Amino acid sequence: MVSLRDKLRATAPKAAKPVKPAPQDCYVKEIRFPLSEFDLPALISGSLLSLMMGKEYEDFCREEICFLDTETTGLSHGAGTVAFLVGVGFFEENAFVVRQYLMRDYDEESFVLEKTARDIQKAKVLCTFNGATFDMPLLDVRFTMQRMREKLLARPHLDLLPAARRVWKLRLKKCNLSCLEAAVLGVERVDDLPGALVPERYFSFLKTKDFSLLEDILEHNEQDIVSLAHILHRLLSLHELPLNAPAAEDIFSLGRVYEKRGRMEGARMCYRAADRGAISAMARARMAETFRREGDYEEAAHVYERMIASRQGGIAPLVAMAKICEHRKRDIPKAIEYTRKAIILAANGSSAQEMAALQKRYQRLLLKARRD
């Protein structure tokens, strides 16, 4: 039998759940650094950037650059991945300013993107580290999801990761930002939060609302943006004066950049300076190649002869000399001699394919000599 009390409880209206107030803004943090701590010139040379990046750039002022870095909930570009923190950096008249936009919950994303869009709109050039493959595509998706369809990202972009790899990978092997900070800038991060732990830390914050969980992330993001400005300056300086690089490997790598851009004199200047130690053979091989590409076979031959005398480069300089003697100097006996020396050297470890190619060349040259 149901009591009167139970009946009253059953018919009593349930208490309404408290309504979460609509967000009014995202979290914003601003840090200002003295301009004296930065060496980036007031005017950025477009021609120097073109050399460094392999694309055409115009001159612009450093105040027109927006340095940008994101912290995200994952490493994919899928619809579920969100940039919960966007940091931007820019030069003002008397300071370098880092401004960070953080969403404390998913309903604050629109505020983060609106403020990021405002800063991007003011800039002429974007500067990131691996932004071309990660930050920019992700932001593009998020802008679209929020119906912000302005082409905010369609402007000149300096992704410093490929440029850094071209200069420092030969020596450093790894070119992530923390590695460059330590090896190039002389900056060691203390108790830095590993990037792989960032999403987990943010999800813990969403559950607990303990803002202290985000302090390491904000500091990590701030350092990334400051380092971007320093790395850009260091790259520009080295492309302008490559012989100022502290290591022969870096000078050689800068020579490769000059060579790829068709600036052969600059490339040879670097290769001459790098012609020492463990990379001497590499520097001489590239030096000879620049002469060969320009049709200066006499100079190329001089370099190959030096390599042969120093026993550098294995069979490659011998084969190169055989080709020069056969096709340029029309000296078949000399071509035969170089090929024979290459066969002898190849017997000490070259592949069967290389040996077969040398034997084929040798027999063809012998036949050619008989006909002559």
mmCIF file of C-alpha atoms in Angstrom:
data_model
loop_
_atom_site.group_PDB
_atom_site.id
_atom_site.type_symbol
_atom_site.label_atom_id
_atom_site.label_comp_id
_atom_site.label_asym_id
_atom_site.label_seq_id
_atom_site.Cartn_x
_atom_site.Cartn_y
_atom_site.Cartn_z
ATOM 1 C CA MET A 1 0.000 0.000 0.000
ATOM 2 C CA VAL A 2 1.413 3.385 -1.059
ATOM 3 C CA SER A 3 1.456 5.962 1.718
ATOM 4 C CA LEU A 4 0.377 9.555 1.305
ATOM 5 C CA ARG A 5 3.993 10.664 1.803
ATOM 6 C CA ASP A 6 5.200 8.498 -1.079
ATOM 7 C CA LYS A 7 2.446 9.865 -3.302
ATOM 8 C CA LEU A 8 3.489 13.429 -2.510
ATOM 9 C CA ARG A 9 7.149 12.641 -3.224
ATOM 10 C CA ALA A 10 6.256 11.069 -6.572
ATOM 11 C CA THR A 11 4.251 14.087 -7.712
ATOM 12 C CA ALA A 12 6.628 16.749 -6.353
ATOM 13 C CA PRO A 13 8.538 18.580 -9.109
ATOM 14 C CA LYS A 14 12.245 17.736 -9.333
ATOM 15 C CA ALA A 15 14.683 20.494 -8.531
ATOM 16 C CA ALA A 16 16.089 22.044 -11.707
ATOM 17 C CA LYS A 17 19.799 21.596 -12.336
ATOM 18 C CA PRO A 18 21.772 24.822 -12.093
ATOM 19 C CA VAL A 19 22.369 26.342 -15.530
ATOM 20 C CA LYS A 20 26.024 26.911 -16.381
ATOM 21 C CA PRO A 21 26.505 30.572 -17.282
ATOM 22 C CA ALA A 22 27.581 31.262 -20.850
ATOM 23 C CA PRO A 23 31.296 32.057 -21.123
ATOM 24 C CA GLN A 24 32.183 35.712 -21.556
ATOM 25 C CA ASP A 25 35.788 35.305 -22.659
ATOM 26 C CA CYS A 26 38.821 33.005 -22.626
ATOM 27 C CA TYR A 27 41.809 33.305 -20.326
ATOM 28 C CA VAL A 28 44.386 35.826 -21.555
ATOM 29 C CA LYS A 29 47.961 36.222 -20.357
ATOM 30 C CA GLU A 30 50.466 38.793 -21.609
ATOM 31 C CA ILE A 31 54.219 38.851 -20.997
ATOM 32 C CA ARG A 32 56.457 41.699 -22.148
ATOM 33 C CA PHE A 33 60.195 41.322 -22.733
ATOM 34 C CA PRO A 34 62.699 44.176 -23.123
ATOM 35 C CA LEU A 35 63.603 44.800 -26.745
ATOM 36 C CA SER A 36 67.276 44.732 -25.733
ATOM 37 C CA GLU A 37 67.034 40.943 -25.294
ATOM 38 C CA PHE A 38 66.414 40.446 -29.026
ATOM 39 C CA ASP A 39 68.788 40.983 -31.947
ATOM 40 C CA LEU A 40 66.382 40.598 -34.860
ATOM 41 C CA PRO A 41 66.934 43.622 -37.148
ATOM 42 C CA ALA A 42 64.185 46.199 -37.570
ATOM 43 C CA LEU A 43 64.045 45.535 -41.330
ATOM 44 C CA ILE A 44 63.946 41.941 -42.578
ATOM 45 C CA SER A 45 65.583 41.449 -45.975
ATOM 46 C CA GLY A 46 63.328 39.748 -48.503
ATOM 47 C CA SER A 47 66.272 38.577 -50.614
ATOM 48 C CA LEU A 48 67.903 37.008 -47.568
ATOM 49 C CA LEU A 49 64.663 35.251 -46.678
ATOM 50 C CA SER A 50 64.352 34.030 -50.265
ATOM 51 C CA LEU A 51 67.797 32.460 -49.968
ATOM 52 C CA MET A 52 66.899 30.879 -46.643
ATOM 53 C CA MET A 53 63.397 29.648 -47.488
ATOM 54 C CA GLY A 54 63.578 29.024 -51.246
ATOM 55 C CA LYS A 55 60.556 31.255 -51.936
ATOM 56 C CA GLU A 56 60.204 34.875 -52.954
ATOM 57 C CA TYR A 57 59.729 37.407 -50.147
ATOM 58 C CA GLU A 58 59.587 41.184 -49.990
ATOM 59 C CA ASP A 59 61.274 43.320 -47.340
ATOM 60 C CA PHE A 60 59.161 43.879 -44.231
ATOM 61 C CA CYS A 61 59.496 45.261 -40.698
ATOM 62 C CA ARG A 62 59.845 42.967 -37.715
ATOM 63 C CA GLU A 63 56.664 44.545 -36.255
ATOM 64 C CA GLU A 64 54.788 42.925 -39.137
ATOM 65 C CA ILE A 65 55.649 39.372 -38.006
ATOM 66 C CA CYS A 66 53.265 37.268 -35.921
ATOM 67 C CA PHE A 67 55.138 34.440 -34.174
ATOM 68 C CA LEU A 68 52.644 31.675 -33.437
ATOM 69 C CA ASP A 69 52.600 28.391 -31.536
ATOM 70 C CA THR A 70 49.755 26.158 -30.368
ATOM 71 C CA GLU A 71 49.230 23.562 -27.661
ATOM 72 C CA THR A 72 46.651 20.962 -28.650
ATOM 73 C CA THR A 73 44.571 18.067 -27.377
ATOM 74 C CA GLY A 74 46.236 15.670 -29.835
ATOM 75 C CA LEU A 75 48.590 15.332 -32.774
ATOM 76 C CA SER A 76 46.047 14.767 -35.544
ATOM 77 C CA HIS A 77 44.147 17.296 -37.654
ATOM 78 C CA GLY A 78 40.803 15.593 -37.077
ATOM 79 C CA ALA A 79 37.661 17.419 -35.973
ATOM 80 C CA GLY A 80 38.212 16.248 -32.390
ATOM 81 C CA THR A 81 41.616 17.883 -32.037
ATOM 82 C CA VAL A 82 41.502 21.375 -30.579
ATOM 83 C CA ALA A 83 44.125 24.074 -30.065
ATOM 84 C CA PHE A 84 43.266 24.794 -26.444
ATOM 85 C CA LEU A 85 46.124 27.305 -26.156
ATOM 86 C CA VAL A 86 47.342 29.688 -28.848
ATOM 87 C CA GLY A 87 50.368 31.836 -28.167
ATOM 88 C CA VAL A 88 51.367 34.753 -30.363
ATOM 89 C CA GLY A 89 54.422 36.964 -30.205
ATOM 90 C CA PHE A 90 55.085 40.278 -31.880
ATOM 91 C CA PHE A 91 57.466 43.201 -31.718
ATOM 92 C CA GLU A 92 56.330 46.590 -30.576
ATOM 93 C CA GLU A 93 58.336 49.785 -30.441
ATOM 94 C CA ASN A 94 59.894 49.052 -27.051
ATOM 95 C CA ALA A 95 59.146 45.406 -26.289
ATOM 96 C CA PHE A 96 58.595 41.875 -27.524
ATOM 97 C CA VAL A 97 55.112 40.841 -26.430
ATOM 98 C CA VAL A 98 53.883 37.288 -25.914
ATOM 99 C CA ARG A 99 50.120 36.957 -25.603
ATOM 100 C CA GLN A 100 48.468 33.640 -24.796
ATOM 101 C CA TYR A 101 44.831 32.667 -25.311
ATOM 102 C CA LEU A 102 43.617 29.680 -23.307
ATOM 103 C CA MET A 103 40.230 28.011 -23.372
ATOM 104 C CA ARG A 104 39.270 26.845 -19.897
ATOM 105 C CA ASP A 105 36.543 24.699 -21.428
ATOM 106 C CA TYR A 106 35.421 23.823 -24.938
ATOM 107 C CA ASP A 107 32.792 26.580 -25.027
ATOM 108 C CA GLU A 108 35.585 29.192 -24.900
ATOM 109 C CA GLU A 109 37.182 28.109 -28.183
ATOM 110 C CA SER A 110 35.451 30.818 -30.213
ATOM 111 C CA PHE A 111 37.041 33.494 -28.028
ATOM 112 C CA VAL A 112 40.503 31.965 -28.489
ATOM 113 C CA LEU A 113 40.069 31.880 -32.251
ATOM 114 C CA GLU A 114 38.616 35.394 -32.464
ATOM 115 C CA LYS A 115 41.556 36.877 -30.590
ATOM 116 C CA THR A 116 44.030 34.816 -32.619
ATOM 117 C CA ALA A 117 42.365 35.980 -35.828
ATOM 118 C CA ARG A 118 42.653 39.598 -34.743
ATOM 119 C CA ASP A 119 46.403 39.257 -34.206
ATOM 120 C CA ILE A 120 46.929 37.399 -37.481
ATOM 121 C CA GLN A 121 45.003 40.076 -39.372
ATOM 122 C CA LYS A 122 47.394 42.741 -38.078
ATOM 123 C CA ALA A 123 50.455 40.808 -39.300
ATOM 124 C CA LYS A 124 51.991 40.656 -42.742
ATOM 125 C CA VAL A 125 53.984 37.458 -42.127
ATOM 126 C CA LEU A 126 53.431 34.380 -39.946
ATOM 127 C CA CYS A 127 56.379 32.628 -38.300
ATOM 128 C CA THR A 128 56.091 29.130 -36.805
ATOM 129 C CA PHE A 129 58.119 26.013 -36.098
ATOM 130 C CA ASN A 130 56.601 23.088 -38.019
ATOM 131 C CA GLY A 131 53.507 25.217 -38.538
ATOM 132 C CA ALA A 132 53.125 24.369 -42.217
ATOM 133 C CA THR A 133 52.337 20.730 -41.441
ATOM 134 C CA PHE A 134 50.699 21.068 -38.007
ATOM 135 C CA ASP A 135 49.635 24.424 -36.507
ATOM 136 C CA MET A 136 48.313 26.056 -39.671
ATOM 137 C CA PRO A 137 46.232 23.102 -40.973
ATOM 138 C CA LEU A 138 44.794 22.580 -37.489
ATOM 139 C CA LEU A 139 43.840 26.241 -37.068
ATOM 140 C CA ASP A 140 42.358 26.242 -40.552
ATOM 141 C CA VAL A 141 40.063 23.367 -39.529
ATOM 142 C CA ARG A 142 39.100 25.077 -36.274
ATOM 143 C CA PHE A 143 38.340 28.384 -38.009
ATOM 144 C CA THR A 144 36.097 26.506 -40.429
ATOM 145 C CA MET A 145 34.347 24.615 -37.619
ATOM 146 C CA GLN A 146 33.618 27.953 -35.931
ATOM 147 C CA ARG A 147 32.351 29.411 -39.233
ATOM 148 C CA MET A 148 35.240 31.859 -39.389
ATOM 149 C CA ARG A 149 35.894 31.451 -43.093
ATOM 150 C CA GLU A 150 38.181 34.416 -43.636
ATOM 151 C CA LYS A 151 41.412 33.403 -45.319
ATOM 152 C CA LEU A 152 43.415 34.401 -42.257
ATOM 153 C CA LEU A 153 46.252 32.014 -42.960
ATOM 154 C CA ALA A 154 46.717 32.935 -46.634
ATOM 155 C CA ARG A 155 49.749 35.152 -46.115
ATOM 156 C CA PRO A 156 53.541 34.698 -46.286
ATOM 157 C CA HIS A 157 54.623 32.032 -43.831
ATOM 158 C CA LEU A 158 58.043 31.313 -42.369
ATOM 159 C CA ASP A 159 58.152 27.742 -41.111
ATOM 160 C CA LEU A 160 61.577 27.623 -39.479
ATOM 161 C CA LEU A 161 61.804 23.839 -39.076
ATOM 162 C CA PRO A 162 62.840 23.033 -42.691
ATOM 163 C CA ALA A 163 65.306 25.942 -42.712
ATOM 164 C CA ALA A 164 66.776 24.805 -39.392
ATOM 165 C CA ARG A 165 67.185 21.254 -40.676
ATOM 166 C CA ARG A 166 69.032 22.460 -43.749
ATOM 167 C CA VAL A 167 71.579 24.280 -41.580
ATOM 168 C CA TRP A 168 71.965 22.162 -38.442
ATOM 169 C CA LYS A 169 70.810 18.600 -39.085
ATOM 170 C CA LEU A 170 74.202 17.418 -40.363
ATOM 171 C CA ARG A 171 75.821 18.351 -37.064
ATOM 172 C CA LEU A 172 72.985 17.980 -34.541
ATOM 173 C CA LYS A 173 71.025 15.076 -36.117
ATOM 174 C CA LYS A 174 67.896 16.231 -34.211
ATOM 175 C CA CYS A 175 66.364 19.644 -34.892
ATOM 176 C CA ASN A 176 63.429 19.924 -32.513
ATOM 177 C CA LEU A 177 63.106 23.300 -30.824
ATOM 178 C CA SER A 178 64.524 22.252 -27.451
ATOM 179 C CA CYS A 179 67.590 20.752 -29.172
ATOM 180 C CA LEU A 180 68.176 23.984 -31.108
ATOM 181 C CA GLU A 181 67.755 26.027 -27.948
ATOM 182 C CA ALA A 182 70.496 24.063 -26.220
ATOM 183 C CA ALA A 183 72.938 23.688 -29.137
ATOM 184 C CA VAL A 184 72.392 26.971 -30.999
ATOM 185 C CA LEU A 185 71.025 29.465 -28.479
ATOM 186 C CA GLY A 186 72.766 28.094 -25.392
ATOM 187 C CA VAL A 187 69.463 27.885 -23.498
ATOM 188 C CA GLU A 188 68.644 24.869 -21.328
ATOM 189 C CA ARG A 189 65.046 24.354 -20.277
ATOM 190 C CA VAL A 190 64.679 23.340 -16.619
ATOM 191 C CA ASP A 191 61.846 20.991 -15.622
ATOM 192 C CA ASP A 192 60.182 21.518 -18.994
ATOM 193 C CA LEU A 193 56.956 19.605 -19.555
ATOM 194 C CA PRO A 194 57.395 17.061 -22.395
ATOM 195 C CA GLY A 195 55.068 17.783 -25.294
ATOM 196 C CA ALA A 196 53.604 14.270 -25.152
ATOM 197 C CA LEU A 197 52.193 15.005 -21.682
ATOM 198 C CA VAL A 198 50.463 18.259 -22.636
ATOM 199 C CA PRO A 199 47.093 16.752 -23.724
ATOM 200 C CA GLU A 200 46.907 14.552 -20.612
ATOM 201 C CA ARG A 201 47.639 17.538 -18.375
ATOM 202 C CA TYR A 202 44.920 19.600 -20.060
ATOM 203 C CA PHE A 203 42.320 16.850 -19.727
ATOM 204 C CA SER A 204 43.157 16.611 -16.015
ATOM 205 C CA PHE A 205 42.555 20.345 -15.725
ATOM 206 C CA LEU A 206 39.133 20.011 -17.404
ATOM 207 C CA LYS A 207 38.134 17.451 -14.756
ATOM 208 C CA THR A 208 39.565 19.214 -11.696
ATOM 209 C CA LYS A 209 39.655 22.902 -12.724
ATOM 210 C CA ASP A 210 43.000 23.075 -10.942
ATOM 211 C CA PHE A 211 44.674 25.897 -12.863
ATOM 212 C CA SER A 212 48.095 25.012 -11.467
ATOM 213 C CA LEU A 213 48.088 22.043 -13.871
ATOM 214 C CA LEU A 214 48.375 24.509 -16.754
ATOM 215 C CA GLU A 215 51.219 26.660 -15.463
ATOM 216 C CA ASP A 216 53.897 24.415 -17.025
ATOM 217 C CA ILE A 217 52.046 24.438 -20.358
ATOM 218 C CA LEU A 218 51.823 28.220 -20.435
ATOM 219 C CA GLU A 219 55.518 28.510 -19.613
ATOM 220 C CA HIS A 220 56.424 25.940 -22.283
ATOM 221 C CA ASN A 221 54.397 27.786 -24.912
ATOM 222 C CA GLU A 222 55.891 31.144 -23.912
ATOM 223 C CA GLN A 223 59.431 29.797 -24.285
ATOM 224 C CA ASP A 224 58.605 28.338 -27.699
ATOM 225 C CA ILE A 225 57.526 31.743 -28.991
ATOM 226 C CA VAL A 226 60.542 33.570 -27.572
ATOM 227 C CA SER A 227 62.836 30.946 -29.098
ATOM 228 C CA LEU A 228 61.164 31.399 -32.491
ATOM 229 C CA ALA A 229 62.288 35.023 -32.589
ATOM 230 C CA HIS A 230 65.850 34.086 -31.620
ATOM 231 C CA ILE A 231 66.059 31.198 -34.105
ATOM 232 C CA LEU A 232 64.815 33.434 -36.922
ATOM 233 C CA HIS A 233 67.568 35.933 -36.163
ATOM 234 C CA ARG A 234 70.240 33.234 -35.993
ATOM 235 C CA LEU A 235 69.156 31.725 -39.312
ATOM 236 C CA LEU A 236 69.117 35.096 -41.053
ATOM 237 C CA SER A 237 72.563 35.953 -39.682
ATOM 238 C CA LEU A 238 74.099 32.685 -40.852
ATOM 239 C CA HIS A 239 72.612 32.907 -44.335
ATOM 240 C CA GLU A 240 73.990 36.423 -44.651
ATOM 241 C CA LEU A 241 77.447 35.569 -43.246
ATOM 242 C CA PRO A 242 77.806 31.771 -43.453
ATOM 243 C CA LEU A 243 81.498 31.757 -42.542
ATOM 244 C CA ASN A 244 80.497 32.994 -39.071
ATOM 245 C CA ALA A 245 78.991 29.573 -38.347
ATOM 246 C CA PRO A 246 80.919 27.954 -35.478
ATOM 247 C CA ALA A 247 81.210 24.473 -37.016
ATOM 248 C CA ALA A 248 82.482 23.249 -40.375
ATOM 249 C CA GLU A 249 79.361 21.077 -40.729
ATOM 250 C CA ASP A 250 77.142 24.162 -40.527
ATOM 251 C CA ILE A 251 79.252 26.053 -43.070
ATOM 252 C CA PHE A 252 79.031 23.072 -45.422
ATOM 253 C CA SER A 253 75.258 22.902 -44.960
ATOM 254 C CA LEU A 254 74.944 26.600 -45.739
ATOM 255 C CA GLY A 255 76.986 25.965 -48.861
ATOM 256 C CA ARG A 256 74.399 23.394 -49.890
ATOM 257 C CA VAL A 257 71.675 26.032 -49.454
ATOM 258 C CA TYR A 258 73.616 28.470 -51.664
ATOM 259 C CA GLU A 259 74.161 25.737 -54.239
ATOM 260 C CA LYS A 260 70.486 24.783 -54.348
ATOM 261 C CA ARG A 261 69.585 28.425 -54.921
ATOM 262 C CA GLY A 262 72.035 28.618 -57.824
ATOM 263 C CA ARG A 263 74.516 30.879 -56.018
ATOM 264 C CA MET A 264 77.632 28.937 -56.944
ATOM 265 C CA GLU A 265 80.247 31.449 -55.822
ATOM 266 C CA GLY A 266 78.712 31.608 -52.363
ATOM 267 C CA ALA A 267 78.517 27.825 -52.293
ATOM 268 C CA ARG A 268 82.199 27.444 -53.190
ATOM 269 C CA MET A 269 83.147 30.002 -50.556
ATOM 270 C CA CYS A 270 81.439 27.803 -47.966
ATOM 271 C CA TYR A 271 82.941 24.569 -49.301
ATOM 272 C CA ARG A 272 86.456 26.003 -49.164
ATOM 273 C CA ALA A 273 85.914 27.067 -45.557
ATOM 274 C CA ALA A 274 84.476 23.646 -44.680
ATOM 275 C CA ASP A 275 87.324 21.719 -46.335
ATOM 276 C CA ARG A 276 88.722 20.328 -43.118
ATOM 277 C CA GLY A 277 88.327 17.441 -40.732
ATOM 278 C CA ALA A 278 85.680 14.789 -41.151
ATOM 279 C CA ILE A 279 83.712 16.601 -43.865
ATOM 280 C CA SER A 280 86.635 17.549 -46.107
ATOM 281 C CA ALA A 281 85.688 14.880 -48.646
ATOM 282 C CA MET A 282 82.069 16.033 -48.743
ATOM 283 C CA ALA A 283 83.117 19.665 -49.190
ATOM 284 C CA ARG A 284 85.502 18.806 -52.037
ATOM 285 C CA ALA A 285 82.927 16.608 -53.766
ATOM 286 C CA ARG A 286 80.375 19.419 -53.735
ATOM 287 C CA MET A 287 83.000 21.933 -54.836
ATOM 288 C CA ALA A 288 83.861 19.785 -57.855
ATOM 289 C CA GLU A 289 80.175 19.350 -58.648
ATOM 290 C CA THR A 290 79.604 23.127 -58.751
ATOM 291 C CA PHE A 291 82.425 23.497 -61.290
ATOM 292 C CA ARG A 292 81.118 20.555 -63.318
ATOM 293 C CA ARG A 293 77.584 21.978 -63.409
ATOM 294 C CA GLU A 294 78.951 25.257 -64.774
ATOM 295 C CA GLY A 295 81.015 23.469 -67.414
ATOM 296 C CA ASP A 296 84.385 24.270 -65.840
ATOM 297 C CA TYR A 297 85.828 20.787 -66.159
ATOM 298 C CA GLU A 298 89.425 21.898 -65.608
ATOM 299 C CA GLU A 299 88.646 23.204 -62.131
ATOM 300 C CA ALA A 300 86.490 20.178 -61.388
ATOM 301 C CA ALA A 301 89.386 17.918 -62.402
ATOM 302 C CA HIS A 302 91.760 19.762 -60.054
ATOM 303 C CA VAL A 303 89.429 19.090 -57.127
ATOM 304 C CA TYR A 304 88.929 15.434 -58.045
ATOM 305 C CA GLU A 305 92.701 14.985 -58.308
ATOM 306 C CA ARG A 306 93.131 16.379 -54.805
ATOM 307 C CA MET A 307 90.530 13.929 -53.546
ATOM 308 C CA ILE A 308 92.269 11.021 -55.243
ATOM 309 C CA ALA A 309 95.648 12.064 -53.825
ATOM 310 C CA SER A 310 94.095 12.251 -50.338
ATOM 311 C CA ARG A 311 92.234 8.953 -50.827
ATOM 312 C CA GLN A 312 88.888 10.656 -50.309
ATOM 313 C CA GLY A 313 85.477 9.769 -51.649
ATOM 314 C CA GLY A 314 86.106 6.136 -52.568
ATOM 315 C CA ILE A 315 85.680 5.354 -56.256
ATOM 316 C CA ALA A 316 83.531 8.427 -57.020
ATOM 317 C CA PRO A 317 86.369 10.865 -57.912
ATOM 318 C CA LEU A 318 88.090 8.179 -60.009
ATOM 319 C CA VAL A 319 84.903 7.569 -61.989
ATOM 320 C CA ALA A 320 84.362 11.326 -62.350
ATOM 321 C CA MET A 321 87.906 11.743 -63.726
ATOM 322 C CA ALA A 322 87.383 8.846 -66.118
ATOM 323 C CA LYS A 323 84.299 10.589 -67.516
ATOM 324 C CA ILE A 324 86.096 13.937 -67.839
ATOM 325 C CA CYS A 325 89.029 12.319 -69.622
ATOM 326 C CA GLU A 326 86.787 10.393 -71.981
ATOM 327 C CA HIS A 327 84.156 12.992 -72.859
ATOM 328 C CA ARG A 328 85.911 16.338 -72.320
ATOM 329 C CA LYS A 329 89.635 15.813 -72.748
ATOM 330 C CA ARG A 330 89.292 12.972 -75.300
ATOM 331 C CA ASP A 331 92.100 11.194 -73.479
ATOM 332 C CA ILE A 332 91.040 7.548 -73.632
ATOM 333 C CA PRO A 333 94.258 6.073 -72.136
ATOM 334 C CA LYS A 334 93.835 8.295 -69.082
ATOM 335 C CA ALA A 335 90.170 7.311 -68.822
ATOM 336 C CA ILE A 336 91.218 3.656 -68.891
ATOM 337 C CA GLU A 337 93.814 4.279 -66.168
ATOM 338 C CA TYR A 338 91.304 5.951 -63.834
ATOM 339 C CA THR A 339 88.753 3.209 -64.437
ATOM 340 C CA ARG A 340 91.328 0.503 -63.711
ATOM 341 C CA LYS A 341 92.226 2.220 -60.418
ATOM 342 C CA ALA A 342 88.533 2.416 -59.557
ATOM 343 C CA ILE A 343 88.145 -1.344 -60.190
ATOM 344 C CA ILE A 344 91.079 -2.111 -57.900
ATOM 345 C CA LEU A 345 89.643 0.114 -55.170
ATOM 346 C CA ALA A 346 86.130 -1.281 -55.640
ATOM 347 C CA ALA A 347 87.400 -4.795 -55.002
ATOM 348 C CA ASN A 348 87.816 -3.829 -51.343
ATOM 349 C CA GLY A 349 84.119 -3.473 -50.617
ATOM 350 C CA SER A 350 81.950 -2.044 -53.377
ATOM 351 C CA SER A 351 78.704 -3.743 -54.331
ATOM 352 C CA ALA A 352 78.436 -6.264 -57.143
ATOM 353 C CA GLN A 353 76.362 -3.728 -59.079
ATOM 354 C CA GLU A 354 79.097 -1.073 -58.840
ATOM 355 C CA MET A 355 81.759 -3.570 -59.825
ATOM 356 C CA ALA A 356 79.712 -4.696 -62.845
ATOM 357 C CA ALA A 357 79.269 -1.082 -63.969
ATOM 358 C CA LEU A 358 83.017 -0.438 -63.687
ATOM 359 C CA GLN A 359 83.877 -3.590 -65.623
ATOM 360 C CA LYS A 360 81.422 -2.599 -68.348
ATOM 361 C CA ARG A 361 82.969 0.884 -68.554
ATOM 362 C CA TYR A 362 86.486 -0.607 -68.659
ATOM 363 C CA GLN A 363 85.655 -2.982 -71.508
ATOM 364 C CA ARG A 364 83.952 -0.235 -73.476
ATOM 365 C CA LEU A 365 86.972 2.046 -73.092
ATOM 366 C CA LEU A 366 89.347 -0.709 -74.191
ATOM 367 C CA LEU A 367 87.251 -1.276 -77.296
ATOM 368 C CA LYS A 368 87.179 2.469 -77.967
ATOM 369 C CA ALA A 369 90.960 2.653 -77.623
ATOM 370 C CA ARG A 370 91.423 -0.133 -80.196
ATOM 371 C CA ARG A 371 89.188 1.668 -82.672
ATOM 372 C CA ASP A 372 91.142 4.892 -82.268
#
